[in-house]
GROMACS .gro file of C-alpha atoms in nm:
model
  367
    1MET     CA    1  14.477  14.729  14.908
    2GLU     CA    2  14.392  15.095  14.848
    3LYS     CA    3  14.141  15.264  15.075
    4LEU     CA    4  13.783  15.327  14.970
    5ASN     CA    5  13.731  15.674  14.827
    6SER     CA    6  13.439  15.890  14.940
    7ALA     CA    7  13.215  15.793  14.646
    8GLU     CA    8  13.274  15.422  14.702
    9MET     CA    9  13.211  15.450  15.074
   10GLY     CA   10  12.898  15.662  15.027
   11LYS     CA   11  12.740  15.444  14.758
   12LEU     CA   12  12.810  15.125  14.955
   13TRP     CA   13  12.649  15.284  15.260
   14ALA     CA   14  12.340  15.387  15.062
   15THR     CA   15  12.314  15.040  14.905
   16TYR     CA   16  12.336  14.875  15.248
   17MET     CA   17  12.065  15.100  15.396
   18GLY     CA   18  11.826  15.047  15.107
   19ASN     CA   19  11.869  14.672  15.101
   20SER     CA   20  11.835  14.636  15.477
   21MET     CA   21  11.494  14.804  15.444
   22ALA     CA   22  11.407  14.587  15.143
   23THR     CA   23  11.494  14.272  15.338
   24CYS     CA   24  11.233  14.359  15.601
   25ILE     CA   25  10.963  14.443  15.349
   26LEU     CA   26  11.022  14.148  15.118
   27SER     CA   27  11.032  13.905  15.413
   28TYR     CA   28  10.685  14.027  15.512
   29PHE     CA   29  10.555  14.000  15.156
   30LEU     CA   30  10.681  13.643  15.134
   31ARG     CA   31  10.496  13.549  15.451
   32HIS     CA   32  10.164  13.631  15.282
   33VAL     CA   33  10.207  13.575  14.907
   34GLU     CA   34   9.994  13.299  14.754
   35ASP     CA   35  10.071  13.323  14.381
   36GLN     CA   36  10.365  13.087  14.317
   37ASP     CA   37  10.509  13.289  14.026
   38ILE     CA   38  10.509  13.608  14.231
   39LYS     CA   39  10.654  13.416  14.525
   40LYS     CA   40  10.956  13.312  14.314
   41LEU     CA   41  10.998  13.675  14.210
   42LEU     CA   42  10.997  13.792  14.572
   43GLU     CA   43  11.242  13.517  14.671
   44ASN     CA   44  11.480  13.628  14.398
   45ALA     CA   45  11.459  13.990  14.511
   46LEU     CA   46  11.507  13.899  14.878
   47ASN     CA   47  11.811  13.683  14.803
   48LEU     CA   48  11.972  13.971  14.614
   49SER     CA   49  11.907  14.214  14.900
   50LYS     CA   50  12.063  13.976  15.153
   51GLU     CA   51  12.362  13.909  14.925
   52PHE     CA   52  12.429  14.281  14.868
   53GLN     CA   53  12.408  14.349  15.241
   54SER     CA   54  12.644  14.065  15.326
   55THR     CA   55  12.909  14.176  15.074
   56ILE     CA   56  12.900  14.536  15.196
   57LYS     CA   57  12.916  14.426  15.559
   58ASP     CA   58  13.229  14.218  15.490
   59THR     CA   59  13.389  14.511  15.309
   60PHE     CA   60  13.313  14.754  15.590
   61ILE     CA   61  13.453  14.515  15.850
   62LYS     CA   62  13.779  14.483  15.653
   63GLU     CA   63  13.799  14.862  15.621
   64ASN     CA   64  13.714  14.924  15.990
   65ILE     CA   65  13.405  15.118  15.889
   66PRO     CA   66  13.109  15.099  16.131
   67ILE     CA   67  12.827  14.878  16.002
   68PRO     CA   68  12.509  15.089  15.961
   69HIS     CA   69  12.224  14.994  16.193
   70GLY     CA   70  11.986  15.007  15.898
   71PHE     CA   71  11.672  14.804  15.957
   72THR     CA   72  11.639  14.477  16.146
   73LYS     CA   73  11.380  14.225  16.260
   74GLU     CA   74  11.273  14.489  16.513
   75ASP     CA   75  11.133  14.694  16.224
   76VAL     CA   76  10.902  14.427  16.082
   77ASN     CA   77  10.620  14.217  16.223
   78LEU     CA   78  10.602  13.912  16.000
   79ASP     CA   79  10.286  13.794  16.177
   80ALA     CA   80  10.087  14.109  16.098
   81PRO     CA   81   9.779  14.044  15.880
   82LYS     CA   82   9.806  14.075  15.502
   83LEU     CA   83   9.813  14.441  15.398
   84PHE     CA   84   9.846  14.399  15.020
   85GLU     CA   85   9.705  14.171  14.751
   86ASP     CA   86   9.957  13.964  14.557
   87GLU     CA   87   9.939  14.182  14.245
   88PHE     CA   88  10.067  14.479  14.445
   89TYR     CA   89  10.397  14.302  14.505
   90VAL     CA   90  10.470  14.312  14.131
   91HIS     CA   91  10.396  14.684  14.111
   92TYR     CA   92  10.605  14.744  14.422
   93LEU     CA   93  10.907  14.555  14.289
   94ARG     CA   94  10.895  14.748  13.964
   95TYR     CA   95  10.871  15.068  14.169
   96VAL     CA   96  11.180  14.996  14.381
   97THR     CA   97  11.398  14.827  14.119
   98LYS     CA   98  11.387  15.145  13.912
   99VAL     CA   99  11.532  15.325  14.214
  100GLY     CA  100  11.801  15.060  14.253
  101LEU     CA  101  11.899  15.085  13.888
  102SER     CA  102  11.924  15.461  13.922
  103LEU     CA  103  12.147  15.430  14.230
  104TYR     CA  104  12.382  15.180  14.064
  105SER     CA  105  12.401  15.361  13.729
  106VAL     CA  106  12.509  15.683  13.901
  107GLY     CA  107  12.758  15.501  14.124
  108ILE     CA  108  12.936  15.280  13.871
  109PRO     CA  109  13.130  15.561  13.694
  110LEU     CA  110  13.256  15.676  14.036
  111MET     CA  111  13.394  15.337  14.144
  112TYR     CA  112  13.769  15.278  14.093
  113ARG     CA  113  13.885  15.008  14.332
  114GLU     CA  114  13.867  14.679  14.146
  115ASP     CA  115  13.661  14.482  14.399
  116ILE     CA  116  13.410  14.766  14.438
  117ARG     CA  117  13.383  14.808  14.061
  118GLU     CA  118  13.309  14.438  14.024
  119PHE     CA  119  13.053  14.446  14.305
  120SER     CA  120  12.878  14.756  14.162
  121LEU     CA  121  12.857  14.596  13.818
  122HIS     CA  122  12.720  14.278  13.977
  123CYS     CA  123  12.452  14.482  14.158
  124MET     CA  124  12.356  14.652  13.833
  125GLU     CA  125  12.348  14.333  13.625
  126SER     CA  126  12.154  14.140  13.891
  127THR     CA  127  11.898  14.418  13.924
  128ILE     CA  128  11.855  14.438  13.546
  129LYS     CA  129  11.784  14.063  13.541
  130LEU     CA  130  11.536  14.112  13.825
  131GLU     CA  131  11.365  14.391  13.631
  132GLU     CA  132  11.336  14.165  13.326
  133HIS     CA  133  11.185  13.893  13.546
  134ILE     CA  134  10.934  14.149  13.678
  135LYS     CA  135  10.841  14.243  13.320
  136ASP     CA  136  10.783  13.879  13.229
  137ILE     CA  137  10.557  13.827  13.531
  138SER     CA  138  10.374  14.155  13.460
  139ILE     CA  139  10.306  14.054  13.102
  140ASN     CA  140  10.198  13.702  13.196
  141LYS     CA  141   9.968  13.829  13.472
  142GLY     CA  142   9.831  14.111  13.256
  143VAL     CA  143   9.924  14.382  13.505
  144ILE     CA  144  10.165  14.581  13.287
  145VAL     CA  145  10.070  14.915  13.134
  146LYS     CA  146  10.291  14.997  12.839
  147SER     CA  147  10.356  15.342  12.702
  148PRO     CA  148  10.106  15.402  12.416
  149ILE     CA  149  10.167  15.348  12.048
  150ILE     CA  150  10.205  15.669  11.846
  151PRO     CA  151  10.215  15.717  11.465
  152THR     CA  152  10.538  15.630  11.287
  153PRO     CA  153  10.691  15.951  11.144
  154LYS     CA  154  10.710  15.967  10.767
  155LYS     CA  155  11.003  16.211  10.756
  156VAL     CA  156  11.253  16.397  10.975
  157LYS     CA  157  11.101  16.710  11.127
  158ILE     CA  158  11.278  17.028  11.242
  159ALA     CA  159  11.155  17.227  11.545
  160HIS     CA  160  10.981  17.560  11.477
  161LYS     CA  161  10.869  17.854  11.692
  162ASN     CA  162  10.584  17.670  11.859
  163TYR     CA  163  10.812  17.389  11.978
  164LEU     CA  164  10.848  17.533  12.331
  165LYS     CA  165  10.488  17.656  12.365
  166GLY     CA  166  10.265  17.481  12.614
  167PHE     CA  167  10.008  17.725  12.750
  168ILE     CA  168   9.825  17.911  12.474
  169GLY     CA  169   9.823  17.933  12.098
  170ASP     CA  170   9.952  17.665  11.865
  171VAL     CA  171  10.070  17.406  12.119
  172ARG     CA  172  10.233  17.105  11.956
  173PRO     CA  173  10.146  16.747  12.059
  174LEU     CA  174  10.363  16.562  12.305
  175HIS     CA  175  10.668  16.394  12.154
  176ALA     CA  176  10.778  16.036  12.230
  177LEU     CA  177  11.027  16.122  12.508
  178GLU     CA  178  10.779  16.348  12.688
  179ILE     CA  179  10.518  16.072  12.675
  180ALA     CA  180  10.772  15.816  12.801
  181HIS     CA  181  10.858  16.022  13.109
  182LEU     CA  182  10.498  16.113  13.181
  183TYR     CA  183  10.420  15.740  13.182
  184ASP     CA  184  10.724  15.657  13.395
  185ASN     CA  185  10.635  15.922  13.653
  186LEU     CA  186  10.271  15.817  13.646
  187GLU     CA  187  10.353  15.450  13.702
  188THR     CA  188  10.582  15.543  13.992
  189ASN     CA  189  10.322  15.768  14.153
  190VAL     CA  190  10.042  15.511  14.120
  191ALA     CA  191  10.248  15.257  14.317
  192SER     CA  192  10.362  15.524  14.563
  193LYS     CA  193  10.006  15.639  14.632
  194ALA     CA  194   9.889  15.289  14.719
  195LEU     CA  195  10.189  15.235  14.946
  196VAL     CA  196  10.160  15.564  15.135
  197MET     CA  197   9.785  15.509  15.170
  198ALA     CA  198   9.856  15.172  15.332
  199PHE     CA  199  10.112  15.331  15.564
  200SER     CA  200   9.864  15.599  15.676
  201GLN     CA  201   9.612  15.322  15.741
  202VAL     CA  202   9.833  15.127  15.981
  203THR     CA  203  10.045  15.380  16.170
  204LYS     CA  204   9.923  15.463  16.518
  205THR     CA  205  10.114  15.791  16.545
  206LYS     CA  206   9.900  16.094  16.457
  207LYS     CA  207  10.187  16.314  16.337
  208ILE     CA  208  10.317  16.040  16.109
  209ARG     CA  209   9.967  15.959  15.983
  210ASN     CA  210   9.924  16.326  15.889
  211LEU     CA  211  10.256  16.314  15.704
  212PHE     CA  212  10.144  16.010  15.504
  213ILE     CA  213   9.806  16.169  15.428
  214LYS     CA  214   9.991  16.474  15.297
  215GLY     CA  215  10.212  16.244  15.089
  216GLU     CA  216   9.907  16.071  14.943
  217GLU     CA  217   9.747  16.405  14.855
  218LEU     CA  218  10.063  16.532  14.685
  219THR     CA  219  10.099  16.206  14.496
  220TYR     CA  220   9.741  16.221  14.374
  221LYS     CA  221   9.792  16.581  14.265
  222ALA     CA  222  10.089  16.467  14.054
  223ILE     CA  223   9.889  16.175  13.911
  224GLU     CA  224   9.611  16.411  13.804
  225GLY     CA  225   9.867  16.641  13.642
  226TYR     CA  226  10.027  16.361  13.439
  227ILE     CA  227   9.689  16.218  13.335
  228LYS     CA  228   9.566  16.558  13.216
  229LYS     CA  229   9.869  16.606  12.991
  230LEU     CA  230   9.812  16.263  12.838
  231HIS     CA  231   9.436  16.303  12.800
  232ASP     CA  232   9.479  16.646  12.638
  233ASP     CA  233   9.649  16.458  12.353
  234ASN     CA  234   9.389  16.177  12.362
  235LEU     CA  235   9.638  15.931  12.511
  236PRO     CA  236   9.533  15.659  12.760
  237SER     CA  237   9.658  15.644  13.117
  238PRO     CA  238   9.700  15.361  13.370
  239GLY     CA  239   9.450  15.336  13.654
  240LEU     CA  240   9.508  15.349  14.029
  241ILE     CA  241   9.592  15.036  14.228
  242ASP     CA  242   9.454  15.148  14.566
  243HIS     CA  243   9.217  14.849  14.558
  244LEU     CA  244   9.522  14.623  14.610
  245VAL     CA  245   9.551  14.751  14.970
  246THR     CA  246   9.348  14.545  15.219
  247THR     CA  247   9.148  14.685  15.511
  248SER     CA  248   9.401  14.574  15.774
  249THR     CA  249   9.496  14.835  16.034
  250SER     CA  250   9.776  14.632  16.196
  251SER     CA  251  10.115  14.767  16.099
  252PRO     CA  252  10.370  14.518  15.969
  253PHE     CA  253  10.644  14.783  15.977
  254SER     CA  254  10.789  15.023  16.232
  255ASP     CA  255  10.717  15.394  16.197
  256LYS     CA  256  11.090  15.444  16.146
  257LEU     CA  257  11.094  15.214  15.843
  258MET     CA  258  10.779  15.363  15.689
  259VAL     CA  259  10.889  15.726  15.726
  260PHE     CA  260  11.237  15.646  15.596
  261HIS     CA  261  11.089  15.458  15.300
  262LYS     CA  262  10.867  15.744  15.189
  263MET     CA  263  11.134  16.009  15.254
  264ASP     CA  264  11.383  15.809  15.049
  265MET     CA  265  11.144  15.735  14.762
  266PHE     CA  266  11.013  16.091  14.746
  267SER     CA  267  11.373  16.213  14.733
  268MET     CA  268  11.440  15.988  14.435
  269ARG     CA  269  11.162  16.164  14.245
  270VAL     CA  270  11.385  16.470  14.228
  271ARG     CA  271  11.616  16.272  13.998
  272ASN     CA  272  11.313  16.156  13.798
  273PHE     CA  273  11.207  16.516  13.749
  274GLY     CA  274  11.558  16.606  13.635
  275ASN     CA  275  11.552  16.325  13.379
  276SER     CA  276  11.208  16.435  13.261
  277VAL     CA  277  11.295  16.802  13.225
  278ALA     CA  278  11.619  16.714  13.043
  279VAL     CA  279  11.426  16.568  12.747
  280ASN     CA  280  11.127  16.800  12.770
  281GLY     CA  281  11.064  17.077  12.519
  282ARG     CA  282  10.736  17.234  12.634
  283ARG     CA  283  10.724  17.511  12.891
  284ASP     CA  284  10.401  17.387  13.051
  285LEU     CA  285  10.563  17.052  13.133
  286ALA     CA  286  10.870  17.222  13.279
  287LEU     CA  287  10.647  17.437  13.502
  288MET     CA  288  10.446  17.132  13.610
  289TYR     CA  289  10.762  16.943  13.712
  290ALA     CA  290  10.890  17.250  13.898
  291ASP     CA  291  10.562  17.271  14.094
  292PHE     CA  292  10.579  16.902  14.183
  293LEU     CA  293  10.945  16.944  14.287
  294LYS     CA  294  10.840  17.213  14.535
  295ASP     CA  295  10.577  16.979  14.680
  296ILE     CA  296  10.823  16.691  14.707
  297SER     CA  297  11.084  16.909  14.877
  298GLY     CA  298  10.832  17.016  15.140
  299PHE     CA  299  10.731  16.656  15.213
  300VAL     CA  300  11.091  16.536  15.239
  301ASN     CA  301  11.170  16.823  15.477
  302ASP     CA  302  10.874  16.732  15.702
  303ALA     CA  303  10.972  16.364  15.697
  304ALA     CA  304  11.333  16.449  15.782
  305ASP     CA  305  11.215  16.659  16.078
  306ILE     CA  306  11.025  16.359  16.215
  307MET     CA  307  11.322  16.128  16.159
  308ILE     CA  308  11.559  16.368  16.336
  309GLU     CA  309  11.314  16.434  16.617
  310ASN     CA  310  11.296  16.060  16.688
  311GLU     CA  311  11.672  16.006  16.637
  312TRP     CA  312  11.604  15.770  16.347
  313ILE     CA  313  11.837  15.919  16.086
  314GLU     CA  314  12.175  15.760  16.031
  315THR     CA  315  12.421  15.986  15.851
  316PRO     CA  316  12.650  15.862  15.573
  317PRO     CA  317  13.026  15.849  15.640
  318LYS     CA  318  13.177  16.199  15.634
  319LEU     CA  319  13.492  16.400  15.695
  320ARG     CA  320  13.638  16.450  16.039
  321ILE     CA  321  13.698  16.823  16.062
  322GLU     CA  322  13.863  17.026  16.336
  323LYS     CA  323  13.919  17.400  16.336
  324ILE     CA  324  14.158  17.568  16.575
  325TYR     CA  325  14.256  17.932  16.605
  326LEU     CA  326  14.612  18.005  16.713
  327GLN     CA  327  14.794  18.336  16.691
  328SER     CA  328  14.539  18.500  16.461
  329ARG     CA  329  14.539  18.209  16.216
  330GLU     CA  330  14.268  17.957  16.146
  331TYR     CA  331  14.383  17.599  16.090
  332THR     CA  332  14.151  17.342  15.935
  333ILE     CA  333  14.235  16.983  16.021
  334VAL     CA  334  14.074  16.732  15.786
  335ASN     CA  335  14.087  16.363  15.881
  336GLY     CA  336  14.376  16.427  16.117
  337SER     CA  337  14.595  16.629  15.875
  338ARG     CA  338  14.624  17.005  15.840
  339ALA     CA  339  14.456  17.080  15.507
  340GLU     CA  340  14.491  17.458  15.492
  341LYS     CA  341  14.557  17.768  15.696
  342HIS     CA  342  14.471  18.132  15.651
  343HIS     CA  343  14.462  18.458  15.844
  344HIS     CA  344  14.169  18.505  16.074
  345GLY     CA  345  14.157  18.882  16.098
  346ASN     CA  346  14.395  19.096  16.301
  347SER     CA  347  14.253  19.034  16.647
  348PRO     CA  348  14.470  18.804  16.861
  349VAL     CA  349  14.330  18.491  17.022
  350SER     CA  350  14.370  18.507  17.398
  351LEU     CA  351  14.586  18.254  17.577
  352GLN     CA  352  14.279  18.134  17.766
  353GLU     CA  353  14.090  18.076  17.439
  354GLN     CA  354  14.385  17.887  17.293
  355LYS     CA  355  14.400  17.664  17.598
  356LYS     CA  356  14.024  17.590  17.583
  357LEU     CA  357  14.049  17.501  17.217
  358LEU     CA  358  14.346  17.272  17.263
  359LEU     CA  359  14.182  17.099  17.559
  360GLY     CA  360  13.895  16.973  17.347
  361THR     CA  361  13.634  17.238  17.287
  362VAL     CA  362  13.685  17.199  16.914
  363ALA     CA  363  13.403  17.013  16.739
  364PHE     CA  364  13.476  16.687  16.562
  365PHE     CA  365  13.243  16.557  16.292
  366CYS     CA  366  13.298  16.192  16.208
  367PHE     CA  367  13.088  15.886  16.133
   0.00000   0.00000   0.00000
């Protein structure tokens, strides 16, 4: 069987990491859920996470690829008091399944080995079915907020000079795609705000609490921005769900899991912004998304610093690279084979330097 290519290896790794985290979180949710319909939804989601992890683990073992540490029972306290009301679980699942669908949709075109293609398609199809189940529960429980109804156009319209305006003058109303992405980003941020608020409430580490408080503030800033754009055109907006967080201060999750979760989910917003800008036509919206992107980048950087400082970050599989300098030439060795060589100036490399290099002072970067 052919070896995994870099895209296949990387996407499998990312899928394993995300689902190992999800397994911890969903197991905790299931310990406390009371609503039987929502319980079945959580059980479905947990079974998928465990199945995806198991398949990837088997593949990595066959390929002699190290199994990521990911997240384990050490990262969750199933006996911690209830931190969320049952309704929150529905919002949370919708929040994370959108991320899963994004991950799989990007990965599928890059998969070529037959078994990996089949697995990626299975992940996508299973997650779509889960998303549809979430919609059904949301509708039945009355917790869904649909994008608003707008007038049906009576004829095809062509863009004119004011199409791109957004600050002053004759600013056109929002079009359907702009409204759709404002609602999507708003829904995501509403769930994110409640989650990061809960995390700040239970962590005992001051530096991490400050990070989560910053994340909550940035998220609320974004929510206010999206709501203003909608209200300016007399469109409704969904409310916050902070009331679905209980008063518990006992953490069900490790600091490592919580910081990783918010770093990962904030990072995914970058893709959301890209999707939003791609269909946007007004300059004010583009500037708003650019401002939020700057905020998100700063948060992710701070979160990454904490993860690195605590040695919590696992890196995806990467090249093994070695550089040696012999007789004024630089040789780059990639995965054990010489990939290229070129002149390295006119100054000779001393015999002592050559010996040091060959004896192991060259850096190797591997898994």
